[in-house]
PDB file of C-alpha atoms in Angstrom:
ATOM      1  CA  MET A 804      42.379  17.237 -31.694  1.00 37.00           C
ATOM      2  CA  ALA A 805      41.350  20.618 -33.370  1.00 38.00           C
ATOM      3  CA  MET A 806      38.818  19.652 -36.266  1.00 38.00           C
ATOM      4  CA  LYS A 807      40.450  18.153 -38.711  1.00 41.00           C
ATOM      5  CA  THR A 808      40.159  19.465 -42.798  1.00 37.00           C
ATOM      6  CA  PRO A 809      38.803  17.043 -44.888  1.00 39.00           C
ATOM      7  CA  MET A 810      41.070  17.795 -47.984  1.00 37.00           C
ATOM      8  CA  THR A 811      43.664  17.087 -45.319  1.00 42.00           C
ATOM      9  CA  ARG A 812      43.083  13.695 -43.510  1.00 42.00           C
ATOM     10  CA  LYS A 813      41.488  12.420 -46.982  1.00 39.00           C
ATOM     11  CA  ALA A 814      44.857  13.163 -49.253  1.00 37.00           C
ATOM     12  CA  ALA A 815      47.481  12.307 -45.871  1.00 42.00           C
ATOM     13  CA  LEU A 816      45.724   9.200 -45.556  1.00 39.00           C
ATOM     14  CA  SER A 817      44.327   7.764 -48.973  1.00 36.00           C
ATOM     15  CA  ALA A 818      43.195   4.830 -47.728  1.00 39.00           C
ATOM     16  CA  ALA A 819      40.791   2.354 -49.860  1.00 38.00           C
ATOM     17  CA  ALA A 820      38.912  -0.365 -48.790  1.00 39.00           C
ATOM     18  CA  LEU A 821      41.393  -2.373 -46.434  1.00 46.00           C
ATOM     19  CA  ALA A 822      41.245   1.056 -44.227  1.00 45.00           C
ATOM     20  CA  VAL A 823      38.295  -0.499 -43.191  1.00 47.00           C
ATOM     21  CA  LEU A 824      40.675  -2.266 -40.541  1.00 55.00           C
ATOM     22  CA  GLY A 825      40.674   0.339 -38.722  1.00 50.00           C
ATOM     23  CA  SER A 826      38.243   0.821 -36.974  1.00 46.00           C
ATOM     24  CA  LEU A 827      38.527  -2.253 -35.034  1.00 49.00           C
ATOM     25  CA  LEU A 828      41.660  -2.749 -33.677  1.00 52.00           C
ATOM     26  CA  ALA A 829      43.532  -1.231 -31.020  1.00 45.00           C
ATOM     27  CA  GLY A 830      46.602  -1.351 -28.662  1.00 41.00           C
ATOM     28  CA  CYS A 831      47.880  -4.419 -31.299  1.00 42.00           C
ATOM     29  CA  SER A 832      51.369  -5.504 -31.326  1.00 38.00           C
ATOM     30  CA  GLY A 833      53.311  -6.542 -34.132  1.00 39.00           C
ATOM     31  CA  GLY A 834      54.572  -9.390 -34.834  1.00 39.00           C
ATOM     32  CA  SER A 835      54.866 -11.470 -38.002  1.00 38.00           C
ATOM     33  CA  GLU A 836      52.493 -13.914 -38.498  1.00 40.00           C
ATOM     34  CA  THR A 837      53.537 -15.602 -41.769  1.00 38.00           C
ATOM     35  CA  ALA A 838      56.138 -16.888 -43.941  1.00 36.00           C
ATOM     36  CA  GLU A 839      57.210 -13.564 -46.574  1.00 40.00           C
ATOM     37  CA  PRO A 840      56.016 -14.340 -49.961  1.00 39.00           C
ATOM     38  CA  SER A 841      58.833 -14.890 -52.869  1.00 35.00           C
ATOM     39  CA  SER A 842      57.190 -11.789 -55.021  1.00 38.00           C
ATOM     40  CA  SER A 843      57.536  -9.174 -51.756  1.00 43.00           C
ATOM     41  CA  PRO A 844      59.766  -6.630 -50.988  1.00 42.00           C
ATOM     42  CA  SER A 845      62.415  -7.294 -47.740  1.00 42.00           C
ATOM     43  CA  THR A 846      60.601  -8.281 -44.574  1.00 43.00           C
ATOM     44  CA  SER A 847      64.276  -8.982 -42.928  1.00 46.00           C
ATOM     45  CA  ALA A 848      64.206  -8.547 -38.941  1.00 54.00           C
ATOM     46  CA  ALA A 849      66.523  -6.210 -39.523  1.00 66.00           C
ATOM     47  CA  LYS A 850      66.197  -3.374 -38.634  1.00 81.00           C
ATOM     48  CA  VAL A 851      65.857  -0.069 -40.918  1.00 87.00           C
ATOM     49  CA  THR A 852      67.442   3.265 -40.055  1.00 91.00           C
ATOM     50  CA  SER A 853      65.007   5.909 -39.038  1.00 89.00           C
ATOM     51  CA  GLY A 854      66.188   7.505 -41.192  1.00 90.00           C
ATOM     52  CA  ASP A 855      65.466   5.587 -44.232  1.00 92.00           C
ATOM     53  CA  LEU A 856      62.172   4.858 -42.137  1.00 91.00           C
ATOM     54  CA  GLY A 857      61.196   8.458 -41.912  1.00 88.00           C
ATOM     55  CA  LYS A 858      61.118   9.306 -46.174  1.00 90.00           C
ATOM     56  CA  ALA A 859      58.919   6.418 -46.507  1.00 90.00           C
ATOM     57  CA  LEU A 860      56.723   7.407 -44.241  1.00 90.00           C
ATOM     58  CA  ASP A 861      57.086  11.746 -45.321  1.00 87.00           C
ATOM     59  CA  ARG A 862      56.217   9.227 -49.029  1.00 86.00           C
ATOM     60  CA  LEU A 863      53.747   7.773 -47.589  1.00 84.00           C
ATOM     61  CA  VAL A 864      51.869   9.945 -45.028  1.00 83.00           C
ATOM     62  CA  PHE A 865      52.244  13.298 -46.877  1.00 81.00           C
ATOM     63  CA  GLN A 866      50.727  11.944 -50.163  1.00 73.00           C
ATOM     64  CA  GLY A 867      49.153  13.846 -51.825  1.00 67.00           C
ATOM     65  CA  THR A 868      48.863  17.641 -49.099  1.00 69.00           C
ATOM     66  CA  GLY A 869      51.870  19.054 -51.321  1.00 69.00           C
ATOM     67  CA  ALA A 870      53.654  19.326 -48.293  1.00 76.00           C
ATOM     68  CA  LYS A 871      56.362  17.072 -46.343  1.00 78.00           C
ATOM     69  CA  SER A 872      58.032  17.187 -43.489  1.00 81.00           C
ATOM     70  CA  THR A 873      59.914  19.716 -41.743  1.00 82.00           C
ATOM     71  CA  ASP A 874      61.415  16.915 -39.773  1.00 86.00           C
ATOM     72  CA  GLY A 875      62.939  14.251 -42.092  1.00 85.00           C
ATOM     73  CA  GLY A 876      59.849  12.472 -41.068  1.00 86.00           C
ATOM     74  CA  ALA A 877      61.256  12.078 -37.214  1.00 91.00           C
ATOM     75  CA  CYS A 878      57.586  12.243 -36.068  1.00 91.00           C
ATOM     76  CA  LEU A 879      55.894   9.900 -37.907  1.00 90.00           C
ATOM     77  CA  VAL A 880      58.896   7.592 -37.492  1.00 92.00           C
ATOM     78  CA  ARG A 881      58.048   8.017 -33.323  1.00 92.00           C
ATOM     79  CA  ALA A 882      54.375   7.559 -34.036  1.00 89.00           C
ATOM     80  CA  VAL A 883      54.963   3.725 -35.469  1.00 89.00           C
ATOM     81  CA  GLN A 884      57.658   2.995 -33.111  1.00 88.00           C
ATOM     82  CA  ASP A 885      54.708   3.726 -30.298  1.00 88.00           C
ATOM     83  CA  LYS A 886      52.435   1.483 -31.963  1.00 85.00           C
ATOM     84  CA  LYS A 887      54.923  -1.024 -31.925  1.00 87.00           C
ATOM     85  CA  LEU A 888      55.095  -1.840 -35.265  1.00 86.00           C
ATOM     86  CA  SER A 889      57.233  -4.659 -35.837  1.00 87.00           C
ATOM     87  CA  ASP A 890      61.597  -4.201 -37.475  1.00 88.00           C
ATOM     88  CA  ALA A 891      60.018  -5.958 -40.026  1.00 88.00           C
ATOM     89  CA  ALA A 892      56.584  -4.237 -40.841  1.00 87.00           C
ATOM     90  CA  GLN A 893      59.279  -1.013 -40.760  1.00 89.00           C
ATOM     91  CA  ALA A 894      61.614  -2.690 -43.426  1.00 90.00           C
ATOM     92  CA  TYR A 895      58.696  -3.848 -45.833  1.00 89.00           C
ATOM     93  CA  ILE A 896      57.416  -0.380 -45.845  1.00 88.00           C
ATOM     94  CA  VAL A 897      60.635   1.099 -46.534  1.00 89.00           C
ATOM     95  CA  GLY A 898      61.013  -1.852 -49.140  1.00 88.00           C
ATOM     96  CA  LYS A 899      57.917  -1.029 -50.776  1.00 84.00           C
ATOM     97  CA  GLY A 900      58.011   3.142 -51.115  1.00 82.00           C
ATOM     98  CA  SER A 901      55.386   3.847 -51.898  1.00 79.00           C
ATOM     99  CA  ASP A 902      52.758   6.789 -50.998  1.00 78.00           C
ATOM    100  CA  ASP A 903      49.789   4.427 -51.276  1.00 76.00           C
ATOM    101  CA  ILE A 904      48.777   3.511 -48.260  1.00 74.00           C
ATOM    102  CA  ALA A 905      45.897   0.880 -48.711  1.00 71.00           C
ATOM    103  CA  ALA A 906      48.716  -0.600 -50.648  1.00 74.00           C
ATOM    104  CA  VAL A 907      50.913  -0.205 -48.339  1.00 79.00           C
ATOM    105  CA  ALA A 908      48.798  -1.902 -45.177  1.00 76.00           C
ATOM    106  CA  ASN A 909      47.698  -4.905 -48.058  1.00 74.00           C
ATOM    107  CA  GLY A 910      51.429  -6.254 -48.184  1.00 79.00           C
ATOM    108  CA  LEU A 911      51.627  -5.494 -44.652  1.00 79.00           C
ATOM    109  CA  ARG A 912      48.943  -8.518 -44.596  1.00 76.00           C
ATOM    110  CA  GLU A 913      50.952 -11.121 -45.607  1.00 76.00           C
ATOM    111  CA  VAL A 914      54.390 -10.105 -43.052  1.00 74.00           C
ATOM    112  CA  SER A 915      51.692  -9.457 -40.588  1.00 79.00           C
ATOM    113  CA  ALA A 916      47.661  -9.126 -40.261  1.00 77.00           C
ATOM    114  CA  MET A 917      48.207  -7.817 -36.785  1.00 81.00           C
ATOM    115  CA  ASP A 918      50.785  -5.156 -38.357  1.00 82.00           C
ATOM    116  CA  ALA A 919      48.833  -4.076 -41.620  1.00 80.00           C
ATOM    117  CA  ALA A 920      45.859  -3.938 -38.699  1.00 79.00           C
ATOM    118  CA  ILE A 921      48.216  -1.490 -36.603  1.00 82.00           C
ATOM    119  CA  MET A 922      48.959   0.798 -39.640  1.00 80.00           C
ATOM    120  CA  LEU A 923      45.377   1.296 -40.223  1.00 74.00           C
ATOM    121  CA  SER A 924      44.463   1.485 -37.112  1.00 77.00           C
ATOM    122  CA  PRO A 925      42.367   4.903 -35.484  1.00 74.00           C
ATOM    123  CA  GLU A 926      44.990   5.623 -33.062  1.00 79.00           C
ATOM    124  CA  LEU A 927      48.054   6.066 -35.674  1.00 82.00           C
ATOM    125  CA  ARG A 928      45.421   7.526 -38.064  1.00 80.00           C
ATOM    126  CA  ASP A 929      45.723  10.040 -34.976  1.00 82.00           C
ATOM    127  CA  LYS A 930      49.291  10.261 -34.420  1.00 85.00           C
ATOM    128  CA  PHE A 931      50.211  10.852 -37.990  1.00 85.00           C
ATOM    129  CA  ASP A 932      46.973  13.546 -38.033  1.00 82.00           C
ATOM    130  CA  ALA A 933      49.035  15.074 -35.195  1.00 85.00           C
ATOM    131  CA  CYS A 934      52.065  15.012 -38.024  1.00 87.00           C
ATOM    132  CA  VAL A 935      50.346  16.821 -40.570  1.00 84.00           C
ATOM    133  CA  ASP A 936      48.873  19.157 -38.834  1.00 83.00           C
ATOM    134  CA  ALA A 937      52.135  20.453 -37.478  1.00 84.00           C
ATOM    135  CA  VAL A 938      53.258  20.645 -41.018  1.00 82.00           C
ATOM    136  CA  ILE A 939      49.922  22.650 -42.476  1.00 78.00           C
ATOM    137  CA  PRO A 940      47.913  24.711 -41.004  1.00 65.00           C
ATOM    138  CA  PRO A 941      43.983  23.951 -41.297  1.00 58.00           C
ATOM    139  CA  THR A 942      41.870  25.746 -43.421  1.00 53.00           C
ATOM    140  CA  THR A 943      39.453  28.239 -42.263  1.00 46.00           C
ATOM    141  CA  ALA A 944      35.577  27.045 -41.224  1.00 47.00           C
ATOM    142  CA  PRO A 945      32.918  27.638 -43.317  1.00 49.00           C
ATOM    143  CA  GLY A 946      31.115  30.310 -42.677  1.00 50.00           C
ATOM    144  CA  ALA A 947      34.224  32.056 -40.598  1.00 47.00           C
ATOM    145  CA  THR A 948      35.459  35.436 -41.712  1.00 48.00           C
ATOM    146  CA  ALA A 949      38.463  35.008 -44.109  1.00 46.00           C
ATOM    147  CA  SER A 950      41.480  36.948 -42.603  1.00 47.00           C
ATOM    148  CA  LYS A 951      44.567  37.691 -43.911  1.00 50.00           C
ATOM    149  CA  ASP A 952      47.459  35.101 -44.462  1.00 53.00           C
ATOM    150  CA  GLN A 953      49.510  34.828 -41.313  1.00 54.00           C
ATOM    151  CA  ALA A 954      52.757  32.532 -40.703  1.00 57.00           C
ATOM    152  CA  TYR A 955      52.327  29.070 -39.546  1.00 55.00           C
ATOM    153  CA  ALA A 956      53.848  28.254 -36.130  1.00 58.00           C
ATOM    154  CA  PRO A 957      53.878  23.886 -35.062  1.00 60.00           C
ATOM    155  CA  PRO A 958      52.940  23.374 -31.958  1.00 57.00           C
ATOM    156  CA  LYS A 959      55.871  24.621 -29.162  1.00 59.00           C
ATOM    157  CA  GLN A 960      57.858  21.012 -27.346  1.00 60.00           C
ATOM    158  CA  GLY A 961      55.638  20.301 -24.381  1.00 56.00           C
ATOM    159  CA  GLN A 962      52.627  22.787 -25.401  1.00 54.00           C
ATOM    160  CA  GLU A 963      49.380  20.971 -25.721  1.00 54.00           C
ATOM    161  CA  LEU A 964      47.735  19.718 -28.605  1.00 50.00           C
ATOM    162  CA  PRO A 965      44.109  20.723 -28.665  1.00 51.00           C
ATOM    163  CA  GLN A 966      41.389  17.878 -27.318  1.00 54.00           C
ATOM    164  CA  ALA A 967      39.476  15.180 -29.330  1.00 54.00           C
ATOM    165  CA  ARG A 968      36.873  15.292 -30.271  1.00 64.00           C
ATOM    166  CA  GLN A 969      34.354  13.143 -28.492  1.00 81.00           C
ATOM    167  CA  PRO A 970      33.053  10.043 -29.889  1.00 86.00           C
ATOM    168  CA  ASP A 971      29.450   9.313 -30.215  1.00 90.00           C
ATOM    169  CA  LEU A 972      28.187   6.067 -28.587  1.00 93.00           C
ATOM    170  CA  THR A 973      24.337   7.469 -29.462  1.00 95.00           C
ATOM    171  CA  PRO A 974      22.976   4.052 -30.551  1.00 95.00           C
ATOM    172  CA  LYS A 975      21.265   4.411 -33.936  1.00 95.00           C
ATOM    173  CA  PHE A 976      19.153   1.686 -33.295  1.00 96.00           C
ATOM    174  CA  PRO A 977      18.067   1.127 -29.926  1.00 95.00           C
ATOM    175  CA  VAL A 978      17.902  -1.480 -28.045  1.00 95.00           C
ATOM    176  CA  PRO A 979      16.270  -3.052 -24.955  1.00 93.00           C
ATOM    177  CA  GLN A 980      17.603  -3.765 -22.523  1.00 91.00           C
ATOM    178  CA  GLY A 981      17.094  -7.368 -21.671  1.00 91.00           C
ATOM    179  CA  THR A 982      16.997  -8.066 -25.190  1.00 93.00           C
ATOM    180  CA  SER A 983      18.221 -11.459 -26.510  1.00 95.00           C
ATOM    181  CA  ILE A 984      20.750 -11.489 -29.894  1.00 96.00           C
ATOM    182  CA  ASN A 985      20.321 -14.982 -30.903  1.00 95.00           C
ATOM    183  CA  ALA A 986      21.245 -14.436 -33.978  1.00 96.00           C
ATOM    184  CA  SER A 987      24.176 -12.530 -36.467  1.00 95.00           C
ATOM    185  CA  SER A 988      21.566 -11.056 -38.848  1.00 96.00           C
ATOM    186  CA  GLN A 989      20.498  -8.971 -35.351  1.00 97.00           C
ATOM    187  CA  LEU A 990      24.304  -7.240 -35.678  1.00 97.00           C
ATOM    188  CA  THR A 991      24.828  -6.379 -39.382  1.00 96.00           C
ATOM    189  CA  ALA A 992      22.619  -2.743 -39.299  1.00 97.00           C
ATOM    190  CA  GLY A 993      24.526  -1.988 -36.161  1.00 97.00           C
ATOM    191  CA  LEU A 994      27.704  -3.382 -37.090  1.00 95.00           C
ATOM    192  CA  VAL A 995      27.831  -1.527 -40.461  1.00 95.00           C
ATOM    193  CA  SER A 996      26.815   1.456 -38.785  1.00 95.00           C
ATOM    194  CA  MET A 997      29.085   1.642 -36.368  1.00 94.00           C
ATOM    195  CA  PHE A 998      32.654   0.609 -38.627  1.00 89.00           C
ATOM    196  CA  SER A 999      30.753   3.257 -41.038  1.00 89.00           C
ATOM    197  CA  SER A1000      31.626   6.260 -38.409  1.00 88.00           C
ATOM    198  CA  TYR A1001      35.018   5.915 -39.490  1.00 80.00           C
ATOM    199  CA  ALA A1002      34.883   5.437 -42.839  1.00 78.00           C
ATOM    200  CA  LEU A1003      36.736   8.791 -44.578  1.00 72.00           C
ATOM    201  CA  ASN A1004      35.562   8.210 -48.007  1.00 75.00           C
ATOM    202  CA  GLU A1005      32.059   6.536 -49.338  1.00 82.00           C
ATOM    203  CA  ASP A1006      34.728   3.275 -50.905  1.00 79.00           C
ATOM    204  CA  GLN A1007      35.433   2.557 -48.161  1.00 78.00           C
ATOM    205  CA  LYS A1008      31.279   2.351 -46.853  1.00 86.00           C
ATOM    206  CA  LYS A1009      30.613   0.182 -49.771  1.00 87.00           C
ATOM    207  CA  THR A1010      33.686  -2.007 -47.915  1.00 83.00           C
ATOM    208  CA  TYR A1011      32.235  -2.217 -44.477  1.00 85.00           C
ATOM    209  CA  ALA A1012      28.559  -3.017 -46.382  1.00 92.00           C
ATOM    210  CA  ALA A1013      29.866  -5.281 -47.822  1.00 92.00           C
ATOM    211  CA  SER A1014      31.468  -6.700 -45.483  1.00 91.00           C
ATOM    212  CA  GLY A1015      28.641  -7.221 -42.635  1.00 93.00           C
ATOM    213  CA  GLU A1016      27.321  -9.969 -42.808  1.00 95.00           C
ATOM    214  CA  CYS A1017      30.387 -11.614 -42.466  1.00 93.00           C
ATOM    215  CA  LEU A1018      32.053  -9.359 -39.576  1.00 93.00           C
ATOM    216  CA  ALA A1019      28.553  -9.901 -38.555  1.00 95.00           C
ATOM    217  CA  GLY A1020      28.777 -13.631 -38.301  1.00 95.00           C
ATOM    218  CA  VAL A1021      32.658 -13.182 -36.765  1.00 94.00           C
ATOM    219  CA  VAL A1022      31.160 -11.419 -34.153  1.00 95.00           C
ATOM    220  CA  PHE A1023      28.257 -13.438 -33.060  1.00 96.00           C
ATOM    221  CA  GLN A1024      30.172 -16.892 -32.893  1.00 95.00           C
ATOM    222  CA  ALA A1025      33.330 -14.913 -30.655  1.00 94.00           C
ATOM    223  CA  ARG A1026      30.782 -15.120 -27.747  1.00 94.00           C
ATOM    224  CA  PHE A1027      30.461 -11.927 -26.442  1.00 96.00           C
ATOM    225  CA  SER A1028      27.705 -11.396 -23.654  1.00 96.00           C
ATOM    226  CA  GLN A1029      24.538 -10.457 -24.508  1.00 97.00           C
ATOM    227  CA  GLU A1030      25.265  -6.454 -23.167  1.00 96.00           C
ATOM    228  CA  THR A1031      28.126  -5.900 -25.415  1.00 96.00           C
ATOM    229  CA  LEU A1032      26.133  -7.698 -27.913  1.00 97.00           C
ATOM    230  CA  ARG A1033      23.252  -5.044 -27.474  1.00 97.00           C
ATOM    231  CA  PHE A1034      25.708  -2.100 -27.565  1.00 97.00           C
ATOM    232  CA  LEU A1035      27.050  -3.551 -31.005  1.00 97.00           C
ATOM    233  CA  ALA A1036      23.554  -4.196 -32.493  1.00 97.00           C
ATOM    234  CA  GLY A1037      22.729  -0.650 -31.914  1.00 97.00           C
ATOM    235  CA  GLY A1038      25.083   0.965 -33.947  1.00 96.00           C
ATOM    236  CA  ALA A1039      26.452   4.077 -33.001  1.00 96.00           C
ATOM    237  CA  SER A1040      28.301   6.383 -34.448  1.00 93.00           C
ATOM    238  CA  ILE A1041      31.455   6.290 -32.270  1.00 91.00           C
ATOM    239  CA  GLY A1042      34.079   8.219 -34.933  1.00 85.00           C
ATOM    240  CA  VAL A1043      36.963   7.781 -32.676  1.00 81.00           C
ATOM    241  CA  GLY A1044      39.111   5.876 -31.081  1.00 78.00           C
ATOM    242  CA  SER A1045      38.899   1.878 -30.817  1.00 83.00           C
ATOM    243  CA  ILE A1046      35.419  -0.538 -31.176  1.00 90.00           C
ATOM    244  CA  SER A1047      37.227  -2.291 -27.701  1.00 89.00           C
ATOM    245  CA  ASP A1048      37.966   1.389 -26.455  1.00 89.00           C
ATOM    246  CA  PHE A1049      34.078   0.999 -25.920  1.00 93.00           C
ATOM    247  CA  LEU A1050      32.803  -2.299 -25.153  1.00 95.00           C
ATOM    248  CA  PRO A1051      31.109  -2.508 -22.416  1.00 94.00           C
ATOM    249  CA  LYS A1052      33.115  -5.215 -19.747  1.00 94.00           C
ATOM    250  CA  ASP A1053      36.079  -6.160 -19.921  1.00 94.00           C
ATOM    251  CA  GLU A1054      36.584  -9.544 -20.511  1.00 96.00           C
ATOM    252  CA  ASP A1055      35.273  -8.923 -24.010  1.00 96.00           C
ATOM    253  CA  THR A1056      38.137  -6.515 -24.869  1.00 93.00           C
ATOM    254  CA  LEU A1057      39.767  -9.113 -24.163  1.00 93.00           C
ATOM    255  CA  ILE A1058      38.087 -11.330 -26.859  1.00 93.00           C
ATOM    256  CA  TRP A1059      38.272  -8.614 -29.526  1.00 92.00           C
ATOM    257  CA  LYS A1060      41.662  -7.530 -29.463  1.00 86.00           C
ATOM    258  CA  SER A1061      42.383 -11.451 -29.937  1.00 87.00           C
ATOM    259  CA  LYS A1062      44.908 -11.987 -32.509  1.00 81.00           C
ATOM    260  CA  ASP A1063      42.245 -14.851 -33.480  1.00 85.00           C
ATOM    261  CA  PHE A1064      39.678 -12.757 -33.638  1.00 87.00           C
ATOM    262  CA  THR A1065      41.389  -9.839 -35.802  1.00 80.00           C
ATOM    263  CA  SER A1066      42.537 -12.358 -38.441  1.00 79.00           C
ATOM    264  CA  ALA A1067      38.865 -13.172 -38.546  1.00 83.00           C
ATOM    265  CA  LEU A1068      37.948  -9.798 -39.818  1.00 82.00           C
ATOM    266  CA  VAL A1069      40.881  -9.047 -41.588  1.00 77.00           C
ATOM    267  CA  ASP A1070      39.993 -11.637 -43.682  1.00 80.00           C
ATOM    268  CA  CYS A1071      35.855 -10.139 -43.528  1.00 84.00           C
ATOM    269  CA  THR A1072      37.469  -6.703 -44.774  1.00 80.00           C
ATOM    270  CA  ALA A1073      39.843  -8.345 -47.259  1.00 77.00           C
ATOM    271  CA  SER A1074      37.616 -10.299 -49.021  1.00 79.00           C
ATOM    272  CA  ALA A1075      34.570  -8.385 -49.771  1.00 79.00           C
ATOM    273  CA  LYS A1076      33.408  -7.780 -52.678  1.00 82.00           C
ATOM    274  CA  VAL A1077      32.477  -4.648 -53.860  1.00 75.00           C
TER     275      VAL A1077
END
């Protein structure tokens, strides 16, 4: 996608501490893992209507932008359905009726940790951004020549969107080939740096820092290859996609996407004391 207007992205996705989950996961499938707490809105697996879901997502995603979707939230509905958000999670979003994506994701953890992770994943965030960009034109970049306002024409069906920015895979803390990672403490700085590249604000960066030791322990105990551990210790400011997209070994990607590993990461970020 093209360069975003920071104010637009932050307003459209005003996630707080729990947004750190976004950088950890990719390609997750929905599905309830825990029983519904009595205090939560209905999480029945019965499907909600696309209209109701569209209205709820419109309120959630466009909060703070001063705009609303022009299609009743249909673009947003397609986004969550494409990422396989479960019926129970969709029902929760409709029942919650919130404009705080962090609060919704936090509540979704009691429905399904996987659904909460999907809700804050970079992939879904990019899809939401595309829906917002179709309504709100990007502002003029700093230093650009000012001009009279022009009517914004959203992309036509089938028209390609601008290419997404590329990941930065340059290690912040280079680890020489052949160096062994023998302790979780060797991973902490690199993981905090890597995860922080996905943060939308300073609060999220603080949460990464606070959960760094816990995350490093989870990663170290997951039995990743030394090649992957060196990559993670390097702390590249990837910033796009998912960390799992760039792991050097397929078997390590499977570990990263596993439910047990995902749940452990969720627990680290959710319990971080900022």
